[in-house]
Amino acid sequence: MGGEIMGETGVEDAKEAYQRAKAEYGQIKSEHNSVVSQRKDALNEAKRSQKKAIASLNRQIASLENDLHGKVASVGGVSLYHDRLEAGGSTYKLEHGLRVTVNTSGGRYSTTEVSGGGASIGGAVLGAAIAGVPGAVIGGRKKVKSKEIIHDDRRLYVTIESPQGGQSVNLNPDLEQQARSLAAQVPGCINQYQGLVQDIPPKIEALKAKLEEAEKDDAVLAAQGELDAALNDTERLEAARQARDEARQRYRDEKKQTKAPLFGSRAHDDHDGAGEAEEPLDDVTVSKAERAHSESPAEAVPGQRGKGLSRILWKVLGLAVIALGVFFLLGMLGGILDGYGIAFVLVCLGLGCGLVYLGIRLMRRGKAKS
């Protein structure tokens, strides 16, 4: 009796120790996951800030490059940029000595082409039939037609003169106004470019340097380092996990050492939910084994005899069915030799094969029953 009480006390102590270790592990794990989550949020925020800064710097660089190299105007095959002039596949630097002029020649005029008039015999006859002599006079005249014809021999030339060479580009005469506007902007672009080339490139270089720094943002590197440190800081978590596992094993060992009470009831009920899912299964397994050993030989022998008899009956039945199937198969062979019809042969074949298969299944069932 005293041993049972001591066993009960040992199990309860082990159970409480396991509960404490399990709760402590859960708390440490929750704290660890919380720290990791915070570090991940900090890293994502640093990356978003870095991405925003990089996008802003790229926009500023693109704007300055457009001010330095962007297009100002374009007419036909002539394009004026802040730093160059392109025409006919050639490129001219915007420098003093570059001159663009617009020349025109020819003109646009119209002529009138007249057709018709003269005498019309058919019209005179018809007019005379209707209105007599006056009708013949009026109807005998053909209708006069006139057509205005437009003549356009205008020519528009954009002439480029530069220390690098020159050329003349023939454009659509209707683009004269746009061509003159482009030519008028060339001197201003030349003067402006001289200032831009001194001012913009240093700004672009400074922005590119900032861009390199932004791409190597220390805040992102620091946040990544803190996240890695949090992920690798598992010493306390592993210690708590090991303590929990050891406490659980001690609890199981204490339960195994405790004697099971009479009638196979459990020595300890885990109504408080402290045990793991596998712990009740262990108790059930032990109870089944105890019940198996507690069965008397007198109860086991009749059951074994009944199983042996059932196995023999199934085998005999299976052999009988197989023999009947073989009989039908032999009948099929006899029918073929004696010249019976195809229907008889097929029936015997189907019955024979089916019965043989059924007999084999019955014999296997007898083995399974054993």
mmCIF file of C-alpha atoms in Angstrom:
data_model
loop_
_atom_site.group_PDB
_atom_site.id
_atom_site.type_symbol
_atom_site.label_atom_id
_atom_site.label_comp_id
_atom_site.label_asym_id
_atom_site.label_seq_id
_atom_site.Cartn_x
_atom_site.Cartn_y
_atom_site.Cartn_z
ATOM 1 C CA MET A 1 0.000 0.000 0.000
ATOM 2 C CA GLY A 2 2.830 2.371 0.879
ATOM 3 C CA GLY A 3 4.532 1.618 -2.438
ATOM 4 C CA GLU A 4 1.385 2.516 -4.348
ATOM 5 C CA ILE A 5 1.119 5.842 -2.504
ATOM 6 C CA MET A 6 4.756 6.616 -3.249
ATOM 7 C CA GLY A 7 4.157 5.753 -6.906
ATOM 8 C CA GLU A 8 1.137 8.035 -7.034
ATOM 9 C CA THR A 9 3.165 10.886 -5.558
ATOM 10 C CA GLY A 10 6.026 10.339 -8.023
ATOM 11 C CA VAL A 11 3.687 10.421 -11.014
ATOM 12 C CA GLU A 12 1.972 13.596 -9.835
ATOM 13 C CA ASP A 13 5.304 15.329 -9.231
ATOM 14 C CA ALA A 14 6.566 14.296 -12.660
ATOM 15 C CA LYS A 15 3.324 15.472 -14.208
ATOM 16 C CA GLU A 16 3.543 18.905 -12.571
ATOM 17 C CA ALA A 17 7.185 19.244 -13.585
ATOM 18 C CA TYR A 18 6.271 18.390 -17.162
ATOM 19 C CA GLN A 19 3.452 20.944 -17.154
ATOM 20 C CA ARG A 20 5.802 23.663 -15.919
ATOM 21 C CA ALA A 21 8.480 22.789 -18.477
ATOM 22 C CA LYS A 22 5.913 22.712 -21.261
ATOM 23 C CA ALA A 23 4.470 26.110 -20.295
ATOM 24 C CA GLU A 24 7.939 27.640 -20.016
ATOM 25 C CA TYR A 25 8.894 26.319 -23.447
ATOM 26 C CA GLY A 26 5.702 27.735 -24.954
ATOM 27 C CA GLN A 27 6.388 31.153 -23.452
ATOM 28 C CA ILE A 28 10.019 31.223 -24.637
ATOM 29 C CA LYS A 29 8.986 30.104 -28.110
ATOM 30 C CA SER A 30 6.336 32.829 -28.282
ATOM 31 C CA GLU A 31 8.878 35.461 -27.228
ATOM 32 C CA HIS A 32 11.371 34.201 -29.812
ATOM 33 C CA ASN A 33 8.784 34.304 -32.601
ATOM 34 C CA SER A 34 7.736 37.805 -31.563
ATOM 35 C CA VAL A 35 11.319 39.092 -31.744
ATOM 36 C CA VAL A 36 11.840 37.473 -35.153
ATOM 37 C CA SER A 37 8.596 39.006 -36.437
ATOM 38 C CA GLN A 38 9.644 42.476 -35.243
ATOM 39 C CA ARG A 39 13.041 42.143 -36.906
ATOM 40 C CA LYS A 40 11.391 41.071 -40.170
ATOM 41 C CA ASP A 41 9.094 44.105 -40.074
ATOM 42 C CA ALA A 42 12.082 46.379 -39.467
ATOM 43 C CA LEU A 43 13.944 44.844 -42.412
ATOM 44 C CA ASN A 44 10.945 45.241 -44.726
ATOM 45 C CA GLU A 45 10.544 48.873 -43.684
ATOM 46 C CA ALA A 46 14.234 49.545 -44.347
ATOM 47 C CA LYS A 47 13.930 47.956 -47.786
ATOM 48 C CA ARG A 48 10.844 50.036 -48.613
ATOM 49 C CA SER A 49 12.648 53.207 -47.573
ATOM 50 C CA GLN A 50 15.672 52.225 -49.652
ATOM 51 C CA LYS A 51 13.515 51.494 -52.696
ATOM 52 C CA LYS A 52 11.768 54.857 -52.358
ATOM 53 C CA ALA A 53 15.080 56.729 -52.114
ATOM 54 C CA ILE A 54 16.514 54.914 -55.145
ATOM 55 C CA ALA A 55 13.423 55.695 -57.233
ATOM 56 C CA SER A 56 13.619 59.389 -56.298
ATOM 57 C CA LEU A 57 17.309 59.610 -57.221
ATOM 58 C CA ASN A 58 16.706 57.869 -60.547
ATOM 59 C CA ARG A 59 13.947 60.351 -61.398
ATOM 60 C CA GLN A 60 16.227 63.294 -60.616
ATOM 61 C CA ILE A 61 19.026 61.857 -62.741
ATOM 62 C CA ALA A 62 16.641 61.221 -65.648
ATOM 63 C CA SER A 63 15.327 64.790 -65.435
ATOM 64 C CA LEU A 64 18.821 66.291 -65.527
ATOM 65 C CA GLU A 65 19.870 64.056 -68.400
ATOM 66 C CA ASN A 66 16.784 65.156 -70.312
ATOM 67 C CA ASP A 67 17.704 68.802 -69.684
ATOM 68 C CA LEU A 68 21.147 68.095 -71.082
ATOM 69 C CA HIS A 69 20.337 65.706 -73.930
ATOM 70 C CA GLY A 70 16.563 65.908 -74.440
ATOM 71 C CA LYS A 71 14.761 66.884 -77.646
ATOM 72 C CA VAL A 72 13.718 70.506 -78.165
ATOM 73 C CA ALA A 73 11.965 70.409 -81.546
ATOM 74 C CA SER A 74 11.656 68.234 -84.627
ATOM 75 C CA VAL A 75 10.568 69.026 -88.184
ATOM 76 C CA GLY A 76 10.593 66.333 -90.837
ATOM 77 C CA GLY A 77 14.048 64.789 -90.816
ATOM 78 C CA VAL A 78 15.610 67.591 -88.727
ATOM 79 C CA SER A 79 15.695 67.243 -84.914
ATOM 80 C CA LEU A 80 17.074 69.766 -82.440
ATOM 81 C CA TYR A 81 18.286 68.587 -79.011
ATOM 82 C CA HIS A 82 19.758 70.475 -76.082
ATOM 83 C CA ASP A 83 23.250 69.289 -77.017
ATOM 84 C CA ARG A 84 23.110 68.461 -80.756
ATOM 85 C CA LEU A 85 21.353 68.782 -84.087
ATOM 86 C CA GLU A 86 20.487 65.722 -86.154
ATOM 87 C CA ALA A 87 19.596 65.875 -89.850
ATOM 88 C CA GLY A 88 19.832 63.432 -92.719
ATOM 89 C CA GLY A 89 21.679 60.845 -90.631
ATOM 90 C CA SER A 90 24.348 63.339 -89.494
ATOM 91 C CA THR A 91 24.885 64.816 -86.033
ATOM 92 C CA TYR A 92 26.160 68.341 -85.363
ATOM 93 C CA LYS A 93 27.345 69.635 -82.002
ATOM 94 C CA LEU A 94 25.675 72.726 -80.634
ATOM 95 C CA GLU A 95 28.617 75.094 -80.803
ATOM 96 C CA HIS A 96 29.328 78.562 -82.025
ATOM 97 C CA GLY A 97 29.587 78.493 -85.794
ATOM 98 C CA LEU A 98 26.534 76.286 -86.264
ATOM 99 C CA ARG A 99 23.901 78.058 -88.345
ATOM 100 C CA VAL A 100 20.547 76.843 -89.625
ATOM 101 C CA THR A 101 18.667 78.752 -92.334
ATOM 102 C CA VAL A 102 15.384 78.144 -94.114
ATOM 103 C CA ASN A 103 15.003 78.877 -97.838
ATOM 104 C CA THR A 104 12.001 78.596 -100.122
ATOM 105 C CA SER A 105 11.481 78.739 -103.867
ATOM 106 C CA GLY A 106 8.626 78.460 -106.323
ATOM 107 C CA GLY A 107 5.044 79.254 -105.567
ATOM 108 C CA ARG A 108 1.490 78.078 -105.614
ATOM 109 C CA TYR A 109 -1.063 79.273 -108.171
ATOM 110 C CA SER A 110 -4.227 78.101 -109.917
ATOM 111 C CA THR A 111 -5.524 78.048 -113.517
ATOM 112 C CA THR A 112 -9.036 77.562 -114.879
ATOM 113 C CA GLU A 113 -9.731 75.045 -117.612
ATOM 114 C CA VAL A 114 -12.894 75.732 -119.684
ATOM 115 C CA SER A 115 -14.674 73.095 -121.792
ATOM 116 C CA GLY A 116 -17.984 72.868 -123.667
ATOM 117 C CA GLY A 117 -19.772 75.567 -125.817
ATOM 118 C CA GLY A 118 -20.338 75.328 -129.617
ATOM 119 C CA ALA A 119 -23.388 73.996 -131.492
ATOM 120 C CA SER A 120 -25.447 70.994 -130.532
ATOM 121 C CA ILE A 121 -27.643 69.590 -133.355
ATOM 122 C CA GLY A 122 -29.572 67.286 -131.068
ATOM 123 C CA GLY A 123 -30.259 70.136 -128.656
ATOM 124 C CA ALA A 124 -31.478 72.393 -131.507
ATOM 125 C CA VAL A 125 -33.927 69.780 -132.830
ATOM 126 C CA LEU A 126 -35.296 69.115 -129.358
ATOM 127 C CA GLY A 127 -35.563 72.866 -128.623
ATOM 128 C CA ALA A 128 -37.365 73.527 -131.917
ATOM 129 C CA ALA A 129 -39.887 70.782 -131.197
ATOM 130 C CA ILE A 130 -40.637 72.314 -127.839
ATOM 131 C CA ALA A 131 -40.398 76.084 -128.381
ATOM 132 C CA GLY A 132 -39.966 76.655 -132.069
ATOM 133 C CA VAL A 133 -37.209 78.905 -133.362
ATOM 134 C CA PRO A 134 -36.232 80.369 -129.951
ATOM 135 C CA GLY A 135 -36.009 76.859 -128.537
ATOM 136 C CA ALA A 136 -33.831 75.752 -131.418
ATOM 137 C CA VAL A 137 -31.437 78.659 -130.759
ATOM 138 C CA ILE A 138 -31.210 78.001 -127.032
ATOM 139 C CA GLY A 139 -31.089 74.214 -127.283
ATOM 140 C CA GLY A 140 -28.478 74.283 -130.005
ATOM 141 C CA ARG A 141 -25.794 75.631 -127.657
ATOM 142 C CA LYS A 142 -23.545 73.208 -125.630
ATOM 143 C CA LYS A 143 -23.100 73.761 -121.848
ATOM 144 C CA VAL A 144 -19.847 75.443 -120.869
ATOM 145 C CA LYS A 145 -17.824 73.693 -118.065
ATOM 146 C CA SER A 146 -14.903 75.136 -116.067
ATOM 147 C CA LYS A 147 -12.363 73.428 -113.741
ATOM 148 C CA GLU A 148 -9.813 75.065 -111.440
ATOM 149 C CA ILE A 149 -6.372 73.414 -111.412
ATOM 150 C CA ILE A 150 -3.933 74.061 -108.530
ATOM 151 C CA HIS A 151 -0.238 74.240 -109.392
ATOM 152 C CA ASP A 152 2.307 73.902 -106.527
ATOM 153 C CA ASP A 153 5.994 74.047 -107.329
ATOM 154 C CA ARG A 154 7.097 75.300 -103.931
ATOM 155 C CA ARG A 155 10.332 74.033 -102.410
ATOM 156 C CA LEU A 156 11.449 74.220 -98.772
ATOM 157 C CA TYR A 157 15.097 73.773 -97.834
ATOM 158 C CA VAL A 158 16.722 73.724 -94.404
ATOM 159 C CA THR A 159 20.388 74.526 -94.795
ATOM 160 C CA ILE A 160 22.849 73.565 -92.057
ATOM 161 C CA GLU A 161 26.297 75.129 -91.835
ATOM 162 C CA SER A 162 28.767 73.974 -89.184
ATOM 163 C CA PRO A 163 32.503 73.645 -88.563
ATOM 164 C CA GLN A 164 31.871 69.911 -88.888
ATOM 165 C CA GLY A 165 30.317 70.304 -92.347
ATOM 166 C CA GLY A 166 26.884 71.056 -93.679
ATOM 167 C CA GLN A 167 23.991 69.927 -95.814
ATOM 168 C CA SER A 168 20.643 70.994 -97.201
ATOM 169 C CA VAL A 169 17.517 69.060 -96.328
ATOM 170 C CA ASN A 170 14.420 69.188 -98.534
ATOM 171 C CA LEU A 171 11.204 69.299 -96.481
ATOM 172 C CA ASN A 172 7.486 69.455 -97.122
ATOM 173 C CA PRO A 173 6.637 73.075 -98.051
ATOM 174 C CA ASP A 174 3.708 73.018 -95.631
ATOM 175 C CA LEU A 175 6.225 72.742 -92.746
ATOM 176 C CA GLU A 176 7.778 76.120 -93.420
ATOM 177 C CA GLN A 177 6.522 77.708 -90.196
ATOM 178 C CA GLN A 178 7.772 74.831 -88.006
ATOM 179 C CA ALA A 179 11.106 74.825 -89.823
ATOM 180 C CA ARG A 180 11.614 78.543 -89.243
ATOM 181 C CA SER A 181 10.704 78.087 -85.553
ATOM 182 C CA LEU A 182 13.325 75.339 -85.185
ATOM 183 C CA ALA A 183 15.978 77.433 -86.914
ATOM 184 C CA ALA A 184 15.195 80.366 -84.620
ATOM 185 C CA GLN A 185 15.764 78.212 -81.506
ATOM 186 C CA VAL A 186 19.234 77.045 -82.521
ATOM 187 C CA PRO A 187 21.203 80.122 -81.324
ATOM 188 C CA GLY A 188 19.461 80.087 -77.946
ATOM 189 C CA CYS A 189 20.103 76.356 -77.492
ATOM 190 C CA ILE A 190 23.788 76.897 -78.314
ATOM 191 C CA ASN A 191 24.132 79.581 -75.642
ATOM 192 C CA GLN A 192 22.101 77.562 -73.130
ATOM 193 C CA TYR A 193 24.098 74.406 -73.736
ATOM 194 C CA GLN A 194 27.337 76.153 -72.879
ATOM 195 C CA GLY A 195 25.932 76.762 -69.404
ATOM 196 C CA LEU A 196 24.256 73.356 -69.061
ATOM 197 C CA VAL A 197 27.414 71.460 -69.908
ATOM 198 C CA GLN A 198 29.134 73.213 -67.025
ATOM 199 C CA ASP A 199 26.304 72.845 -64.509
ATOM 200 C CA ILE A 200 24.435 69.571 -65.084
ATOM 201 C CA PRO A 201 27.185 66.880 -65.322
ATOM 202 C CA PRO A 202 28.508 67.577 -61.783
ATOM 203 C CA LYS A 203 24.957 67.343 -60.442
ATOM 204 C CA ILE A 204 24.429 64.030 -62.216
ATOM 205 C CA GLU A 205 27.670 62.649 -60.801
ATOM 206 C CA ALA A 206 26.670 63.722 -57.292
ATOM 207 C CA LEU A 207 23.277 62.040 -57.643
ATOM 208 C CA LYS A 208 24.889 58.858 -58.958
ATOM 209 C CA ALA A 209 27.160 58.799 -55.917
ATOM 210 C CA LYS A 210 24.105 59.096 -53.669
ATOM 211 C CA LEU A 211 22.471 56.331 -55.664
ATOM 212 C CA GLU A 212 25.392 54.008 -54.977
ATOM 213 C CA GLU A 213 25.147 54.810 -51.275
ATOM 214 C CA ALA A 214 21.411 54.157 -51.306
ATOM 215 C CA GLU A 215 21.939 50.789 -52.973
ATOM 216 C CA LYS A 216 24.350 49.914 -50.153
ATOM 217 C CA ASP A 217 22.082 51.285 -47.433
ATOM 218 C CA ASP A 218 23.570 50.631 -43.991
ATOM 219 C CA ALA A 219 20.092 50.577 -42.474
ATOM 220 C CA VAL A 220 19.136 47.572 -44.606
ATOM 221 C CA LEU A 221 22.373 45.784 -43.763
ATOM 222 C CA ALA A 222 21.890 46.494 -40.063
ATOM 223 C CA ALA A 223 18.276 45.287 -40.131
ATOM 224 C CA GLN A 224 19.331 42.125 -41.957
ATOM 225 C CA GLY A 225 22.042 41.518 -39.370
ATOM 226 C CA GLU A 226 19.592 41.940 -36.500
ATOM 227 C CA LEU A 227 17.182 39.499 -38.140
ATOM 228 C CA ASP A 228 19.931 36.922 -38.643
ATOM 229 C CA ALA A 229 20.989 37.330 -35.021
ATOM 230 C CA ALA A 230 17.414 36.797 -33.828
ATOM 231 C CA LEU A 231 17.015 33.707 -35.994
ATOM 232 C CA ASN A 232 20.272 32.234 -34.703
ATOM 233 C CA ASP A 233 19.604 33.111 -31.055
ATOM 234 C CA THR A 234 18.007 29.770 -30.189
ATOM 235 C CA GLU A 235 20.148 28.687 -27.240
ATOM 236 C CA ARG A 236 17.503 29.543 -24.651
ATOM 237 C CA LEU A 237 14.759 28.063 -26.822
ATOM 238 C CA GLU A 238 16.655 24.811 -27.337
ATOM 239 C CA ALA A 239 17.385 24.553 -23.613
ATOM 240 C CA ALA A 240 13.682 24.959 -22.832
ATOM 241 C CA ARG A 241 12.804 22.386 -25.484
ATOM 242 C CA GLN A 242 15.276 19.903 -24.022
ATOM 243 C CA ALA A 243 13.955 20.502 -20.495
ATOM 244 C CA ARG A 244 10.409 19.902 -21.719
ATOM 245 C CA ASP A 245 11.372 16.671 -23.476
ATOM 246 C CA GLU A 246 13.246 15.395 -20.427
ATOM 247 C CA ALA A 247 10.316 16.211 -18.133
ATOM 248 C CA ARG A 248 7.926 14.442 -20.488
ATOM 249 C CA GLN A 249 10.132 11.358 -20.554
ATOM 250 C CA ARG A 250 10.333 11.293 -16.742
ATOM 251 C CA TYR A 251 6.567 11.575 -16.581
ATOM 252 C CA ARG A 252 6.173 8.609 -18.928
ATOM 253 C CA ASP A 253 8.700 6.545 -16.997
ATOM 254 C CA GLU A 254 6.888 7.216 -13.718
ATOM 255 C CA LYS A 255 3.597 6.154 -15.259
ATOM 256 C CA LYS A 256 5.093 2.914 -16.548
ATOM 257 C CA GLN A 257 6.496 2.082 -13.124
ATOM 258 C CA THR A 258 3.135 2.587 -11.449
ATOM 259 C CA LYS A 259 1.072 -0.602 -11.085
ATOM 260 C CA ALA A 260 -2.232 -0.694 -12.927
ATOM 261 C CA PRO A 261 -5.227 -1.203 -10.568
ATOM 262 C CA LEU A 262 -7.638 -4.107 -10.748
ATOM 263 C CA PHE A 263 -10.046 -4.491 -13.714
ATOM 264 C CA GLY A 264 -7.626 -2.633 -16.011
ATOM 265 C CA SER A 265 -8.681 0.892 -14.998
ATOM 266 C CA ARG A 266 -6.134 3.661 -15.352
ATOM 267 C CA ALA A 267 -3.963 4.593 -12.439
ATOM 268 C CA HIS A 268 -3.901 8.255 -13.453
ATOM 269 C CA ASP A 269 -6.461 10.179 -15.461
ATOM 270 C CA ASP A 270 -5.261 13.144 -17.494
ATOM 271 C CA HIS A 271 -8.460 15.107 -17.218
ATOM 272 C CA ASP A 272 -6.468 18.329 -16.979
ATOM 273 C CA GLY A 273 -5.058 17.854 -20.488
ATOM 274 C CA ALA A 274 -1.427 17.911 -19.328
ATOM 275 C CA GLY A 275 -0.428 14.744 -21.163
ATOM 276 C CA GLU A 276 0.496 14.587 -24.828
ATOM 277 C CA ALA A 277 -1.789 12.946 -27.361
ATOM 278 C CA GLU A 278 0.279 9.778 -27.349
ATOM 279 C CA GLU A 279 0.118 9.292 -23.569
ATOM 280 C CA PRO A 280 -3.496 7.989 -23.405
ATOM 281 C CA LEU A 281 -2.612 5.653 -26.281
ATOM 282 C CA ASP A 282 0.173 4.170 -24.166
ATOM 283 C CA ASP A 283 -2.301 3.481 -21.353
ATOM 284 C CA VAL A 284 -4.761 1.874 -23.737
ATOM 285 C CA THR A 285 -2.053 -0.347 -25.182
ATOM 286 C CA VAL A 286 -1.001 -1.533 -21.742
ATOM 287 C CA SER A 287 -4.581 -2.229 -20.754
ATOM 288 C CA LYS A 288 -5.169 -4.331 -23.855
ATOM 289 C CA ALA A 289 -2.020 -6.328 -23.219
ATOM 290 C CA GLU A 290 -3.008 -6.899 -19.611
ATOM 291 C CA ARG A 291 -6.455 -8.027 -20.662
ATOM 292 C CA ALA A 292 -4.902 -10.404 -23.195
ATOM 293 C CA HIS A 293 -2.685 -11.948 -20.508
ATOM 294 C CA SER A 294 -5.523 -12.058 -18.000
ATOM 295 C CA GLU A 295 -7.658 -14.290 -20.245
ATOM 296 C CA SER A 296 -7.760 -17.830 -18.950
ATOM 297 C CA PRO A 297 -6.543 -20.745 -21.114
ATOM 298 C CA ALA A 298 -9.981 -22.295 -20.858
ATOM 299 C CA GLU A 299 -11.459 -19.320 -22.736
ATOM 300 C CA ALA A 300 -8.725 -19.206 -25.368
ATOM 301 C CA VAL A 301 -8.748 -22.898 -26.372
ATOM 302 C CA PRO A 302 -12.361 -23.070 -27.675
ATOM 303 C CA GLY A 303 -11.765 -19.966 -29.747
ATOM 304 C CA GLN A 304 -8.648 -21.443 -31.321
ATOM 305 C CA ARG A 305 -10.470 -24.677 -32.092
ATOM 306 C CA GLY A 306 -13.317 -22.773 -33.736
ATOM 307 C CA LYS A 307 -10.890 -20.840 -35.907
ATOM 308 C CA GLY A 308 -9.117 -24.016 -37.010
ATOM 309 C CA LEU A 309 -12.410 -25.672 -37.972
ATOM 310 C CA SER A 310 -13.534 -22.606 -39.905
ATOM 311 C CA ARG A 311 -10.261 -22.558 -41.826
ATOM 312 C CA ILE A 312 -10.646 -26.209 -42.829
ATOM 313 C CA LEU A 313 -14.230 -25.676 -43.991
ATOM 314 C CA TRP A 314 -13.256 -22.704 -46.170
ATOM 315 C CA LYS A 315 -10.439 -24.676 -47.780
ATOM 316 C CA VAL A 316 -12.674 -27.677 -48.472
ATOM 317 C CA LEU A 317 -15.321 -25.434 -49.996
ATOM 318 C CA GLY A 318 -12.715 -23.718 -52.136
ATOM 319 C CA LEU A 319 -11.314 -27.020 -53.403
ATOM 320 C CA ALA A 320 -14.806 -28.236 -54.271
ATOM 321 C CA VAL A 321 -15.559 -25.097 -56.268
ATOM 322 C CA ILE A 322 -12.204 -25.356 -58.063
ATOM 323 C CA ALA A 323 -12.927 -29.003 -58.938
ATOM 324 C CA LEU A 324 -16.291 -27.992 -60.381
ATOM 325 C CA GLY A 325 -14.602 -25.293 -62.432
ATOM 326 C CA VAL A 326 -12.067 -27.807 -63.772
ATOM 327 C CA PHE A 327 -14.965 -30.081 -64.713
ATOM 328 C CA PHE A 328 -16.484 -27.333 -66.864
ATOM 329 C CA LEU A 329 -13.114 -26.618 -68.467
ATOM 330 C CA LEU A 330 -12.737 -30.308 -69.360
ATOM 331 C CA GLY A 331 -16.251 -30.204 -70.767
ATOM 332 C CA MET A 332 -15.192 -27.276 -72.930
ATOM 333 C CA LEU A 333 -12.270 -29.309 -74.325
ATOM 334 C CA GLY A 334 -14.583 -32.230 -74.999
ATOM 335 C CA GLY A 335 -17.031 -29.968 -76.770
ATOM 336 C CA ILE A 336 -14.271 -28.635 -79.011
ATOM 337 C CA LEU A 337 -13.139 -32.177 -79.909
ATOM 338 C CA ASP A 338 -16.696 -33.382 -80.544
ATOM 339 C CA GLY A 339 -17.582 -30.369 -82.676
ATOM 340 C CA TYR A 340 -20.115 -28.683 -80.394
ATOM 341 C CA GLY A 341 -21.230 -25.159 -81.167
ATOM 342 C CA ILE A 342 -19.317 -22.056 -80.150
ATOM 343 C CA ALA A 343 -22.005 -21.101 -77.626
ATOM 344 C CA PHE A 344 -21.471 -24.329 -75.654
ATOM 345 C CA VAL A 345 -17.707 -23.830 -75.637
ATOM 346 C CA LEU A 346 -17.963 -20.224 -74.437
ATOM 347 C CA VAL A 347 -20.424 -21.111 -71.658
ATOM 348 C CA CYS A 348 -18.146 -23.876 -70.375
ATOM 349 C CA LEU A 349 -15.132 -21.602 -70.562
ATOM 350 C CA GLY A 350 -16.849 -18.806 -68.646
ATOM 351 C CA LEU A 351 -18.232 -21.090 -65.945
ATOM 352 C CA GLY A 352 -14.960 -22.970 -65.558
ATOM 353 C CA CYS A 353 -12.779 -19.881 -65.204
ATOM 354 C CA GLY A 354 -15.261 -18.190 -62.897
ATOM 355 C CA LEU A 355 -15.534 -21.188 -60.571
ATOM 356 C CA VAL A 356 -11.765 -21.669 -60.404
ATOM 357 C CA TYR A 357 -11.324 -18.013 -59.507
ATOM 358 C CA LEU A 358 -14.091 -18.240 -56.888
ATOM 359 C CA GLY A 359 -12.502 -21.333 -55.352
ATOM 360 C CA ILE A 360 -9.151 -19.614 -55.035
ATOM 361 C CA ARG A 361 -10.797 -16.661 -53.316
ATOM 362 C CA LEU A 362 -12.575 -18.980 -50.875
ATOM 363 C CA MET A 363 -9.315 -20.704 -49.957
ATOM 364 C CA ARG A 364 -7.649 -17.343 -49.388
ATOM 365 C CA ARG A 365 -10.572 -16.340 -47.194
ATOM 366 C CA GLY A 366 -9.928 -19.445 -45.104
ATOM 367 C CA LYS A 367 -6.319 -18.385 -44.613
ATOM 368 C CA ALA A 368 -7.398 -14.886 -43.646
ATOM 369 C CA LYS A 369 -9.873 -16.229 -41.098
ATOM 370 C CA SER A 370 -7.072 -18.163 -39.458
#
